[in-house]
Amino acid sequence: MSDGHWHSTPFDDDKLKEECGIFGVVGVAEAANFTALGLHALQHRGQEAGGIVVHHPEQGFNSVRRFGYVRDNFTDQDTMDMLPGSLAIGHVRYSTSGSKGATAIRDVQPFFGEFAMGGAAIAHNGNITNAEALRRELIERGSIFQSSSDSECIIHLMARSLQRNIPERMKDALRRVEGAFSVVAMTRTKLIGVRDPLGVRPLVLGRVADGWALASETCALDIIGAEFVREIEPGEMVVISEAEGVVSHRPFEAKRPRFCIFEHVYFSRPDSILGGRSVYSTREAIGRELAKEAPVDADLVCPVPDSGTPAAIGYGLESGIPYAMGIIRNQYMGRTFIEPTESIRNMGVRLKLNVNRALVRGKRIILVDDSVVRGTTSRKIKEMILDAGAKEVHFRIASPPTAWPCFYGVDTPQREKLLAATMSEEEMRAHLGVDSLRFISLDGLYRAVGEAQGRDPSAPQYCDACFSGEYPVEPMDQLQRGFRLKAAE
Ligand code: SF4
């Protein structure tokens, strides 16, 4: 027996985590297999658990919800045989910070409810900012909650609605909900997709053979050979059936959209299309802006793989400094290893990343990363690069300092744990022990996502609360727990 230390997925602990990916399909044979593939393409949005619900005219609703990767849970014939039908929805998730380690299978979506007019299942990406208040009210009025998830409120609100069909009940329910939500839902015959009035989280529509698909990102349409039709618009509900096709509704008061700008920086896959723009080219443009704003004399531009790669390429192109892979990622990192001796420094990071020693020795290196959250990984990477003989290390970060938590469906540490919440840029540089540290400005980021004039401070075009501290939806539950807005500091 070794008395070494356990390490489990250490590298990713220093990243913000998207909490969910959602997918739905109607009008195709073997809808569950399509859904499994779509969820596999969305696995980067949530790796803790996944679930699929289907409906079959004779066999009714069936569901499978499990912990772990889609590829491990939804590929064997026996499981997929339990999920017959031409209509399905699915969900992948991370746990929220509060429930980490204690998630029960009953918290895994999609959630199902049986109503007088038939059953319905829903899967939610985002976070309901008034969920605690709603839950208290619903419990007082007799609702019996099955899970600790904020998303379950939607089912209970639907149960209390007096409307005569499920899409109308969903409208009633979602009008009571505050915060960020992209939802896919299904009845016995219909696939439903909704985005909140600000459109904080993404949702797209695709055409697959004679059927239709909804997905968090276009990369999930590509994997099933679906054609991207359009984004579901902020504040829009689409009700899709084999008989009537796509019918659009506008259940909410119109608002100015505030899409999550961090989807462009990090969450979405680089091969997805967001707001008519390739995520990859947006990230390259971020790198170019960063090179203009924060130039430095150096020998090589290297990405922190994988998410820093397109921005590093952009930085290299703009600056004329050669781009190279100074850090190599091990794609096959196991989940846990036992550290054989105490002396292996930074083993957690080494499991996933290794320095290309021959390349970096004696060089001045610019390292490009997408974000700095706690800074723990950045420090370790810097040490590894210096150990390998680099002369200088300059960090360039493809997002502004992350100084505020996200309350709209992204797992963020508490404010005190965010490096940028407690330190100035120079203090962060000294803490990380690098020769220089620069972040892209908020205006620079807006320019890179296509806003030529930068951020409009009187009417920001995106949600950027984790950088600016300006929350487009008041985080009601958090305020009741003592969270202080910027204006109150
Ligand atoms: S707070 Fe940040 S991560 Fe959260 S929705 Fe807004 S921009 Fe996205």
XYZ file of C-alpha atoms and ligand atoms in Angstrom:
497
model
C 0.000 0.000 0.000
C 1.295 3.430 -0.827
C 0.854 6.208 1.633
C 0.815 8.669 -1.255
C -1.815 11.267 -1.970
C -4.861 10.910 -4.140
C -5.272 13.237 -7.065
C -8.491 13.474 -8.988
C -9.074 15.739 -11.989
C -6.975 18.444 -10.340
C -6.281 20.667 -13.316
C -9.901 21.492 -14.066
C -10.567 22.591 -10.508
C -9.146 25.973 -11.432
C -11.640 26.647 -14.224
C -15.152 27.971 -14.147
C -17.519 25.174 -15.032
C -20.566 25.353 -17.200
C -23.226 23.448 -15.354
C -25.324 21.924 -18.114
C -25.878 20.951 -21.695
C -29.307 20.169 -23.135
C -30.553 18.371 -26.228
C -33.890 17.258 -27.711
C -35.109 15.645 -30.918
C -38.498 14.838 -32.494
C -39.531 12.951 -35.641
C -36.640 10.515 -35.955
C -36.486 6.768 -35.359
C -34.236 5.898 -32.398
C -34.462 9.380 -30.885
C -32.499 8.204 -27.826
C -29.449 7.320 -29.940
C -29.518 10.787 -31.503
C -29.804 12.284 -28.035
C -26.883 10.239 -26.706
C -24.714 11.503 -29.573
C -25.864 15.093 -29.037
C -25.100 14.876 -25.309
C -21.700 13.346 -26.055
C -20.887 16.436 -28.161
C -22.012 18.604 -25.221
C -20.031 16.701 -22.602
C -17.706 19.679 -22.070
C -20.709 21.508 -20.546
C -21.193 18.917 -17.806
C -19.423 15.685 -16.949
C -20.903 14.570 -13.659
C -24.124 12.943 -14.817
C -26.549 12.651 -17.698
C -30.082 11.557 -18.441
C -32.393 10.809 -21.347
C -36.218 10.682 -21.400
C -38.124 9.258 -24.385
C -41.744 8.746 -25.363
C -43.145 5.863 -27.379
C -46.853 5.689 -28.386
C -47.314 2.186 -26.878
C -44.647 2.099 -24.188
C -45.185 5.603 -22.870
C -42.416 7.602 -21.162
C -39.135 5.947 -20.229
C -36.005 7.423 -18.727
C -32.435 6.535 -17.766
C -30.399 8.877 -15.542
C -26.879 8.014 -14.464
C -23.647 9.409 -13.074
C -20.651 9.536 -15.390
C -19.905 10.131 -19.025
C -22.448 9.758 -21.799
C -20.118 7.375 -23.651
C -20.069 5.023 -20.645
C -23.804 5.129 -19.932
C -25.660 5.455 -23.210
C -23.858 3.180 -25.647
C -24.804 -0.381 -24.700
C -27.676 -2.060 -26.512
C -29.553 -3.057 -23.337
C -29.745 0.522 -22.085
C -30.704 1.961 -25.433
C -33.382 -0.749 -25.866
C -35.017 0.667 -22.726
C -35.394 4.008 -24.511
C -37.628 3.479 -27.566
C -39.459 6.229 -29.447
C -39.145 9.091 -31.920
C -39.178 11.894 -29.331
C -36.466 12.394 -26.687
C -34.737 14.986 -24.542
C -31.500 14.763 -22.589
C -29.273 16.603 -20.173
C -25.649 16.558 -18.980
C -24.646 18.324 -15.765
C -21.990 19.355 -13.325
C -23.001 19.593 -9.729
C -23.507 23.066 -8.357
C -20.929 24.224 -5.833
C -23.332 23.814 -2.909
C -24.143 20.192 -3.600
C -20.702 19.038 -4.801
C -19.945 15.526 -3.718
C -23.434 15.029 -2.351
C -25.426 14.917 -5.558
C -28.098 12.250 -5.558
C -29.428 10.528 -8.656
C -32.730 12.300 -7.984
C -30.946 15.578 -8.797
C -30.054 14.330 -12.279
C -32.243 15.715 -15.052
C -34.464 15.550 -17.075
C -37.220 15.917 -14.468
C -40.610 14.370 -15.119
C -44.082 15.390 -14.009
C -47.442 13.726 -14.521
C -50.269 16.200 -15.170
C -53.991 15.795 -15.821
C -53.382 16.224 -19.558
C -50.406 13.801 -19.664
C -46.761 13.672 -18.670
C -43.998 16.134 -19.399
C -40.236 16.070 -18.947
C -37.922 19.072 -18.760
C -34.187 19.713 -18.865
C -32.766 23.066 -17.823
C -29.475 24.884 -18.446
C -28.951 27.992 -16.337
C -29.815 28.971 -12.820
C -33.011 30.268 -11.271
C -32.064 33.236 -9.107
C -35.308 33.223 -7.099
C -35.453 29.419 -6.680
C -35.187 29.446 -2.877
C -38.059 31.900 -2.524
C -40.168 29.909 -5.007
C -39.357 26.624 -3.290
C -40.416 28.003 0.116
C -43.679 29.275 -1.344
C -44.395 26.012 -3.185
C -43.641 23.845 -0.145
C -45.929 25.996 2.011
C -48.671 25.356 -0.515
C -48.156 21.598 -0.462
C -45.635 20.785 -3.201
C -43.437 17.791 -2.422
C -39.953 18.264 -3.855
C -37.975 15.209 -4.993
C -34.601 16.878 -5.524
C -32.418 19.738 -4.311
C -32.279 21.245 -7.810
C -33.540 24.752 -8.567
C -34.916 23.423 -11.863
C -37.560 21.296 -10.139
C -39.465 24.479 -9.287
C -40.540 24.654 -12.925
C -42.382 21.297 -12.702
C -44.190 22.352 -9.489
C -45.155 25.721 -10.907
C -46.531 23.882 -13.950
C -48.544 21.600 -11.656
C -50.191 24.621 -10.011
C -51.095 26.313 -13.303
C -54.734 26.158 -14.369
C -53.950 26.185 -18.097
C -55.319 23.317 -20.160
C -52.226 22.265 -22.084
C -48.578 21.773 -21.211
C -46.991 24.533 -23.336
C -49.371 27.057 -21.716
C -48.549 25.689 -18.258
C -44.861 26.058 -19.033
C -45.395 29.670 -19.996
C -47.179 30.309 -16.693
C -44.370 28.623 -14.780
C -41.501 30.349 -16.557
C -43.072 33.783 -16.114
C -42.576 33.303 -12.354
C -38.966 32.272 -12.705
C -36.100 34.777 -12.590
C -32.557 34.258 -13.800
C -31.073 32.382 -16.703
C -32.753 29.476 -18.395
C -32.575 27.607 -21.636
C -35.032 24.732 -21.396
C -35.890 21.738 -23.547
C -39.075 19.897 -22.633
C -41.312 17.223 -24.101
C -44.882 16.021 -23.926
C -46.190 12.834 -25.552
C -46.130 14.493 -28.982
C -44.242 17.765 -28.725
C -40.690 18.985 -28.273
C -40.494 22.411 -26.622
C -37.568 24.836 -26.419
C -37.447 28.115 -24.442
C -34.852 30.810 -23.744
C -35.179 33.361 -20.973
C -35.953 36.966 -21.985
C -32.276 37.995 -21.788
C -31.107 34.869 -23.649
C -28.245 34.354 -21.194
C -27.629 30.721 -22.115
C -27.599 29.417 -25.700
C -30.110 27.175 -27.521
C -30.177 26.329 -31.225
C -32.598 24.673 -33.639
C -31.593 22.119 -36.273
C -33.239 20.038 -39.001
C -32.414 16.341 -39.063
C -33.972 14.281 -41.894
C -37.741 14.769 -41.405
C -37.331 15.747 -37.768
C -36.099 18.620 -35.631
C -33.450 18.971 -32.953
C -32.730 21.479 -30.180
C -29.282 21.750 -28.610
C -27.174 23.987 -26.416
C -24.611 24.333 -29.210
C -24.301 23.711 -32.919
C -21.535 21.120 -32.389
C -24.306 18.788 -31.128
C -26.181 19.274 -34.418
C -23.053 18.484 -36.434
C -22.522 15.120 -34.749
C -25.989 13.878 -35.774
C -25.737 15.302 -39.294
C -28.398 17.946 -38.605
C -28.509 21.223 -40.451
C -28.304 24.359 -38.269
C -31.516 26.342 -38.835
C -31.279 29.233 -36.344
C -30.857 30.176 -32.704
C -33.942 30.173 -30.519
C -34.310 33.871 -29.808
C -34.130 35.384 -26.325
C -37.631 35.253 -24.845
C -38.876 32.797 -27.477
C -40.662 29.462 -26.976
C -40.828 26.987 -29.863
C -43.323 24.137 -29.800
C -42.362 21.461 -32.339
C -44.428 18.467 -33.450
C -44.305 16.046 -36.360
C -47.750 17.277 -37.428
C -47.285 21.036 -37.231
C -43.542 21.625 -37.463
C -42.073 24.588 -35.519
C -44.528 27.060 -33.967
C -43.003 30.131 -32.294
C -44.469 31.852 -29.205
C -43.440 34.982 -27.277
C -44.481 34.343 -23.682
C -42.431 37.110 -22.018
C -42.234 40.854 -22.061
C -39.485 41.816 -24.552
C -36.129 42.803 -23.033
C -32.721 43.749 -24.370
C -30.740 40.511 -24.789
C -27.719 39.880 -22.512
C -26.042 36.720 -23.794
C -23.225 35.317 -21.616
C -19.988 36.736 -23.030
C -17.987 33.962 -21.338
C -19.546 31.429 -23.742
C -17.418 33.092 -26.438
C -14.273 33.015 -24.295
C -14.384 29.549 -22.822
C -17.578 27.514 -22.311
C -18.659 26.788 -25.857
C -16.732 24.431 -28.077
C -14.540 26.216 -30.650
C -16.295 24.423 -33.528
C -19.713 25.832 -32.516
C -21.365 28.881 -34.076
C -22.639 31.526 -31.627
C -24.560 34.617 -32.699
C -23.622 33.899 -36.330
C -19.894 33.816 -35.462
C -17.502 30.912 -35.255
C -16.360 30.537 -31.655
C -12.886 29.662 -32.926
C -12.545 32.888 -34.913
C -13.890 34.960 -32.029
C -11.200 33.455 -29.776
C -8.543 34.166 -32.394
C -9.808 37.780 -32.539
C -9.542 37.961 -28.732
C -5.871 36.942 -29.068
C -5.290 39.642 -31.678
C -6.875 42.298 -29.430
C -4.742 41.084 -26.547
C -1.572 41.409 -28.673
C -2.551 44.999 -29.548
C -3.399 45.923 -25.957
C -0.578 44.093 -24.200
C 2.468 43.574 -26.427
C 5.708 42.178 -24.993
C 9.090 41.358 -26.427
C 9.433 37.555 -26.375
C 10.564 34.527 -28.388
C 7.502 32.254 -28.410
C 3.731 32.407 -27.917
C 2.400 29.209 -26.320
C -1.188 28.310 -25.374
C -2.246 26.714 -22.121
C -4.058 23.821 -23.840
C -6.713 23.363 -24.948
C -8.865 26.368 -24.266
C -6.091 28.966 -24.688
C -5.137 27.683 -28.150
C -7.165 29.860 -30.566
C -6.339 33.048 -28.590
C -2.633 32.133 -28.601
C -2.772 31.643 -32.384
C -4.400 35.105 -32.692
C -1.752 36.643 -30.425
C 1.005 35.084 -32.532
C -0.513 36.261 -35.830
C -0.956 39.828 -34.609
C 2.407 40.162 -32.884
C 4.506 38.277 -35.435
C 6.028 36.241 -32.577
C 6.208 32.523 -33.495
C 3.444 30.312 -32.095
C 4.441 26.908 -30.729
C 3.164 24.132 -28.482
C 5.273 24.733 -25.381
C 2.906 22.670 -23.257
C 1.566 19.308 -24.343
C -1.652 17.895 -22.992
C -2.088 14.243 -22.150
C -5.505 13.406 -23.640
C -5.736 10.148 -21.705
C -5.465 11.339 -18.142
C -7.031 8.845 -15.782
C -9.449 9.985 -13.129
C -7.284 9.196 -10.113
C -3.707 8.212 -9.415
C -1.746 7.623 -6.282
C 1.290 9.855 -5.953
C 4.265 7.508 -5.457
C 6.437 10.007 -3.566
C 5.928 13.386 -1.951
C 8.713 14.699 -4.149
C 6.826 14.824 -7.426
C 6.079 18.512 -7.482
C 2.861 19.662 -9.143
C 1.809 16.144 -9.855
C -1.788 17.181 -10.227
C -1.004 19.405 -13.167
C 1.609 17.016 -14.586
C -1.045 14.329 -14.984
C -2.613 16.483 -17.630
C 0.052 18.862 -18.920
C 3.751 18.518 -19.631
C 6.280 21.108 -20.789
C 7.971 20.672 -24.157
C 11.419 21.140 -22.602
C 13.508 21.171 -25.760
C 11.368 23.998 -27.128
C 11.177 26.350 -24.144
C 14.751 26.101 -22.815
C 16.462 29.499 -22.793
C 13.416 31.256 -24.307
C 11.193 34.152 -23.272
C 7.702 32.607 -23.300
C 4.288 34.264 -23.618
C 1.678 31.918 -22.161
C -1.903 32.534 -23.276
C -4.767 31.202 -21.143
C -8.520 31.822 -21.284
C -8.980 32.926 -17.666
C -7.511 33.094 -14.171
C -9.918 31.939 -11.479
C -8.053 30.980 -8.293
C -4.658 31.126 -9.947
C -3.496 27.796 -8.494
C -2.981 26.139 -11.884
C -1.355 29.237 -13.409
C 1.254 29.203 -10.638
C 2.045 25.547 -11.198
C 2.326 25.928 -14.953
C 4.698 28.854 -14.472
C 6.886 26.714 -12.185
C 6.963 23.895 -14.708
C 7.977 26.253 -17.516
C 10.756 27.773 -15.406
C 11.923 24.305 -14.276
C 12.264 23.440 -17.960
C 14.702 26.320 -18.389
C 12.597 29.163 -19.790
C 14.211 32.595 -19.333
C 11.034 34.638 -18.824
C 7.312 33.862 -18.468
C 4.659 36.387 -19.511
C 0.992 35.551 -18.953
C -1.627 36.963 -21.323
C -5.236 36.221 -20.392
C -8.071 36.108 -22.945
C -10.693 37.452 -20.513
C -10.779 40.368 -18.068
C -10.085 39.586 -14.391
C -12.833 37.298 -13.029
C -13.731 39.218 -9.891
C -17.399 38.280 -9.349
C -19.272 34.992 -9.073
C -21.737 33.873 -11.731
C -25.300 33.201 -10.553
C -26.590 32.195 -13.989
C -25.632 28.553 -14.307
C -21.847 28.513 -14.028
C -20.036 27.012 -11.076
C -17.852 29.786 -9.620
C -15.965 29.811 -6.338
C -17.172 32.226 -3.667
C -16.052 35.790 -4.270
C -13.184 35.654 -1.716
C -11.644 32.699 -3.589
C -11.417 34.583 -6.870
C -7.898 35.950 -7.187
C -9.083 39.104 -8.937
C -11.580 39.866 -6.170
C -8.871 40.422 -3.593
C -5.801 41.497 -5.583
C -4.836 44.199 -8.042
C -3.292 43.171 -11.357
C 0.213 43.872 -10.026
C -0.516 41.877 -6.844
C -1.706 38.984 -8.990
C 1.491 39.185 -11.080
C 3.596 39.015 -7.938
C 1.453 36.187 -6.504
C 1.830 34.132 -9.686
C 5.530 34.995 -9.803
C 5.632 35.844 -13.512
C 7.562 38.536 -15.356
C 4.366 40.169 -16.601
C 0.616 39.549 -16.444
C -2.003 41.282 -18.581
C -5.708 40.643 -19.121
C -7.740 41.723 -22.137
C -9.854 44.786 -21.312
C -13.635 44.478 -21.227
C -13.821 46.831 -24.230
C -11.239 44.741 -26.063
C -13.293 41.615 -25.413
C -16.438 43.322 -26.738
C -14.561 44.397 -29.872
C -13.399 40.811 -30.401
C -16.973 39.490 -30.214
C -18.018 41.951 -32.907
C -18.977 45.161 -31.088
C -16.752 47.611 -32.976
C -17.383 50.418 -30.450
C -16.677 48.202 -27.456
C -18.976 47.938 -24.447
C -21.849 50.375 -24.163
C -21.706 51.208 -20.426
C -25.267 52.558 -20.361
C -26.695 49.450 -22.071
C -24.167 46.590 -22.130
C -24.778 44.240 -25.043
C -23.837 41.082 -23.116
C -23.925 39.665 -19.608
C -20.434 40.295 -18.234
C -21.269 40.258 -14.518
C -18.338 38.023 -13.544
C -15.996 40.743 -14.844
C -17.958 43.945 -14.222
C -20.013 43.073 -11.129
C -23.093 44.418 -12.962
C -25.736 41.708 -12.729
C -28.447 41.924 -15.397
C -30.880 39.964 -13.174
C -30.798 40.704 -9.463
C -29.527 37.545 -7.719
C -32.372 37.524 -5.201
C -31.536 34.300 -3.323
C -27.888 35.362 -2.998
C -28.795 38.810 -1.699
C -30.936 37.175 0.977
C -27.914 35.089 1.955
C -25.839 38.226 2.412
C -24.152 38.641 -0.973
C -23.294 42.305 -1.555
C -23.666 43.923 -4.946
C -20.945 46.250 -6.238
C -23.099 49.299 -5.576
C -23.327 48.277 -1.892
C -19.556 47.882 -1.396
S -21.761 36.160 -14.938
Fe -20.136 35.635 -16.433
S -20.260 33.426 -16.728
Fe -22.156 34.079 -15.730
S -23.629 34.406 -17.390
Fe -22.672 36.383 -16.977
S -20.880 36.473 -18.344
Fe -21.571 34.355 -18.286
